[in-house]
Amino acid sequence: MHIQTARTQVWLAELASIQAEIEAHGMPAAPRPARKRTRKLKPLWEE
């Protein structure tokens, strides 16, 4: 038995309400970055 079942149920209810508000306002989901821009900064030894 999990001890934090009530806490997780409250958290899931809050998450569902937040998702419902986002869907009601028509906000798009946050776009996931395709790749982290690691090649933007060259290492010092390549200069």
mmCIF file of N, CA and C in Angstrom:
data_model
loop_
_atom_site.group_PDB
_atom_site.id
_atom_site.type_symbol
_atom_site.label_atom_id
_atom_site.label_comp_id
_atom_site.label_asym_id
_atom_site.label_seq_id
_atom_site.Cartn_x
_atom_site.Cartn_y
_atom_site.Cartn_z
ATOM 1 N N MET A 1 0.851 -1.204 0.000
ATOM 2 C CA MET A 1 0.000 0.000 0.000
ATOM 3 C C MET A 1 0.883 1.249 0.000
ATOM 4 N N HIS A 2 0.490 2.177 -0.831
ATOM 5 C CA HIS A 2 1.231 3.435 -0.865
ATOM 6 C C HIS A 2 0.715 4.360 0.231
ATOM 7 N N ILE A 3 1.625 5.078 0.828
ATOM 8 C CA ILE A 3 1.227 5.984 1.902
ATOM 9 C C ILE A 3 0.675 7.289 1.322
ATOM 10 N N GLN A 4 1.208 7.707 0.173
ATOM 11 C CA GLN A 4 0.849 9.017 -0.367
ATOM 12 C C GLN A 4 -0.238 8.913 -1.436
ATOM 13 N N THR A 5 -1.167 7.964 -1.283
ATOM 14 C CA THR A 5 -2.198 7.824 -2.311
ATOM 15 C C THR A 5 -3.119 9.038 -2.322
ATOM 16 N N ALA A 6 -3.479 9.541 -1.151
ATOM 17 C CA ALA A 6 -4.369 10.708 -1.106
ATOM 18 C C ALA A 6 -3.665 11.920 -1.700
ATOM 19 N N ARG A 7 -2.378 12.063 -1.394
ATOM 20 C CA ARG A 7 -1.642 13.213 -1.915
ATOM 21 C C ARG A 7 -1.515 13.118 -3.433
ATOM 22 N N THR A 8 -1.284 11.911 -3.929
ATOM 23 C CA THR A 8 -1.160 11.775 -5.380
ATOM 24 C C THR A 8 -2.509 11.986 -6.058
ATOM 25 N N GLN A 9 -3.593 11.591 -5.410
ATOM 26 C CA GLN A 9 -4.915 11.839 -5.995
ATOM 27 C C GLN A 9 -5.191 13.337 -6.067
ATOM 28 N N VAL A 10 -4.798 14.075 -5.036
ATOM 29 C CA VAL A 10 -4.974 15.532 -5.072
ATOM 30 C C VAL A 10 -4.123 16.121 -6.186
ATOM 31 N N TRP A 11 -2.898 15.613 -6.336
ATOM 32 C CA TRP A 11 -2.010 16.133 -7.371
ATOM 33 C C TRP A 11 -2.568 15.837 -8.758
ATOM 34 N N LEU A 12 -3.106 14.629 -8.945
ATOM 35 C CA LEU A 12 -3.693 14.291 -10.239
ATOM 36 C C LEU A 12 -4.929 15.136 -10.507
ATOM 37 N N ALA A 13 -5.709 15.430 -9.475
ATOM 38 C CA ALA A 13 -6.885 16.279 -9.671
ATOM 39 C C ALA A 13 -6.465 17.688 -10.068
ATOM 40 N N GLU A 14 -5.418 18.211 -9.428
ATOM 41 C CA GLU A 14 -4.934 19.537 -9.804
ATOM 42 C C GLU A 14 -4.390 19.525 -11.225
ATOM 43 N N LEU A 15 -3.682 18.467 -11.586
ATOM 44 C CA LEU A 15 -3.141 18.371 -12.936
ATOM 45 C C LEU A 15 -4.265 18.312 -13.959
ATOM 46 N N ALA A 16 -5.312 17.555 -13.668
ATOM 47 C CA ALA A 16 -6.445 17.464 -14.595
ATOM 48 C C ALA A 16 -7.143 18.812 -14.720
ATOM 49 N N SER A 17 -7.264 19.553 -13.619
ATOM 50 C CA SER A 17 -7.924 20.857 -13.698
ATOM 51 C C SER A 17 -7.074 21.835 -14.500
ATOM 52 N N ILE A 18 -5.755 21.759 -14.336
ATOM 53 C CA ILE A 18 -4.872 22.635 -15.107
ATOM 54 C C ILE A 18 -4.978 22.304 -16.595
ATOM 55 N N GLN A 19 -4.999 21.008 -16.926
ATOM 56 C CA GLN A 19 -5.137 20.628 -18.328
ATOM 57 C C GLN A 19 -6.487 21.068 -18.875
ATOM 58 N N ALA A 20 -7.530 21.005 -18.059
ATOM 59 C CA ALA A 20 -8.851 21.448 -18.514
ATOM 60 C C ALA A 20 -8.846 22.950 -18.769
ATOM 61 N N GLU A 21 -8.169 23.720 -17.913
ATOM 62 C CA GLU A 21 -8.094 25.162 -18.136
ATOM 63 C C GLU A 21 -7.312 25.471 -19.404
ATOM 64 N N ILE A 22 -6.223 24.732 -19.647
ATOM 65 C CA ILE A 22 -5.432 24.960 -20.854
ATOM 66 C C ILE A 22 -6.267 24.643 -22.091
ATOM 67 N N GLU A 23 -7.027 23.546 -22.047
ATOM 68 C CA GLU A 23 -7.861 23.204 -23.195
ATOM 69 C C GLU A 23 -8.991 24.209 -23.367
ATOM 70 N N ALA A 24 -9.494 24.761 -22.266
ATOM 71 C CA ALA A 24 -10.586 25.726 -22.371
ATOM 72 C C ALA A 24 -10.087 27.034 -22.982
ATOM 73 N N HIS A 25 -8.883 27.456 -22.593
ATOM 74 C CA HIS A 25 -8.338 28.696 -23.135
ATOM 75 C C HIS A 25 -7.749 28.496 -24.525
ATOM 76 N N GLY A 26 -7.587 27.266 -24.942
ATOM 77 C CA GLY A 26 -7.071 27.015 -26.276
ATOM 78 C C GLY A 26 -5.581 27.268 -26.405
ATOM 79 N N MET A 27 -4.849 27.144 -25.319
ATOM 80 C CA MET A 27 -3.405 27.342 -25.398
ATOM 81 C C MET A 27 -2.760 26.091 -25.972
ATOM 82 N N PRO A 28 -1.805 26.246 -26.875
ATOM 83 C CA PRO A 28 -1.123 25.078 -27.422
ATOM 84 C C PRO A 28 -0.178 24.473 -26.394
ATOM 85 N N ALA A 29 0.091 23.207 -26.557
ATOM 86 C CA ALA A 29 1.026 22.545 -25.656
ATOM 87 C C ALA A 29 2.428 23.097 -25.898
ATOM 88 N N ALA A 30 3.247 23.052 -24.872
ATOM 89 C CA ALA A 30 4.603 23.561 -25.003
ATOM 90 C C ALA A 30 5.372 22.692 -25.989
ATOM 91 N N PRO A 31 5.957 23.290 -27.004
ATOM 92 C CA PRO A 31 6.697 22.496 -27.985
ATOM 93 C C PRO A 31 7.982 21.945 -27.384
ATOM 94 N N ARG A 32 8.245 20.690 -27.674
ATOM 95 C CA ARG A 32 9.480 20.088 -27.175
ATOM 96 C C ARG A 32 10.635 20.492 -28.084
ATOM 97 N N PRO A 33 11.761 20.904 -27.518
ATOM 98 C CA PRO A 33 12.915 21.229 -28.358
ATOM 99 C C PRO A 33 13.423 19.978 -29.060
ATOM 100 N N ALA A 34 13.656 20.087 -30.361
ATOM 101 C CA ALA A 34 14.105 18.926 -31.120
ATOM 102 C C ALA A 34 15.471 18.469 -30.602
ATOM 103 N N ARG A 35 16.390 19.410 -30.494
ATOM 104 C CA ARG A 35 17.719 19.097 -29.951
ATOM 105 C C ARG A 35 18.197 20.296 -29.158
ATOM 106 N N LYS A 36 18.930 20.022 -28.116
ATOM 107 C CA LYS A 36 19.520 21.122 -27.365
ATOM 108 C C LYS A 36 20.636 21.739 -28.202
ATOM 109 N N ARG A 37 20.687 23.056 -28.183
ATOM 110 C CA ARG A 37 21.664 23.744 -29.027
ATOM 111 C C ARG A 37 23.032 23.670 -28.364
ATOM 112 N N THR A 38 23.690 22.542 -28.519
ATOM 113 C CA THR A 38 25.007 22.382 -27.914
ATOM 114 C C THR A 38 26.101 22.788 -28.890
ATOM 115 N N ARG A 39 25.811 22.735 -30.202
ATOM 116 C CA ARG A 39 26.838 23.083 -31.180
ATOM 117 C C ARG A 39 26.922 24.576 -31.424
ATOM 118 N N LYS A 40 26.088 25.356 -30.738
ATOM 119 C CA LYS A 40 26.118 26.798 -30.950
ATOM 120 C C LYS A 40 27.414 27.390 -30.397
ATOM 121 N N LEU A 41 27.880 26.853 -29.279
ATOM 122 C CA LEU A 41 29.126 27.325 -28.681
ATOM 123 C C LEU A 41 30.233 26.333 -29.010
ATOM 124 N N LYS A 42 31.244 26.817 -29.734
ATOM 125 C CA LYS A 42 32.355 25.928 -30.081
ATOM 126 C C LYS A 42 33.278 25.788 -28.875
ATOM 127 N N PRO A 43 33.847 24.630 -28.687
ATOM 128 C CA PRO A 43 34.864 24.500 -27.640
ATOM 129 C C PRO A 43 36.099 25.328 -27.974
ATOM 130 N N LEU A 44 36.867 25.633 -26.958
ATOM 131 C CA LEU A 44 37.996 26.538 -27.150
ATOM 132 C C LEU A 44 39.078 25.915 -28.014
ATOM 133 N N TRP A 45 39.217 24.587 -27.975
ATOM 134 C CA TRP A 45 40.307 23.989 -28.723
ATOM 135 C C TRP A 45 40.007 23.935 -30.222
ATOM 136 N N GLU A 46 38.746 24.186 -30.633
ATOM 137 C CA GLU A 46 38.463 24.225 -32.060
ATOM 138 C C GLU A 46 38.763 25.596 -32.647
ATOM 139 N N GLU A 47 38.906 26.617 -31.799
ATOM 140 C CA GLU A 47 39.234 27.941 -32.307
ATOM 141 C C GLU A 47 40.737 28.022 -32.524
#
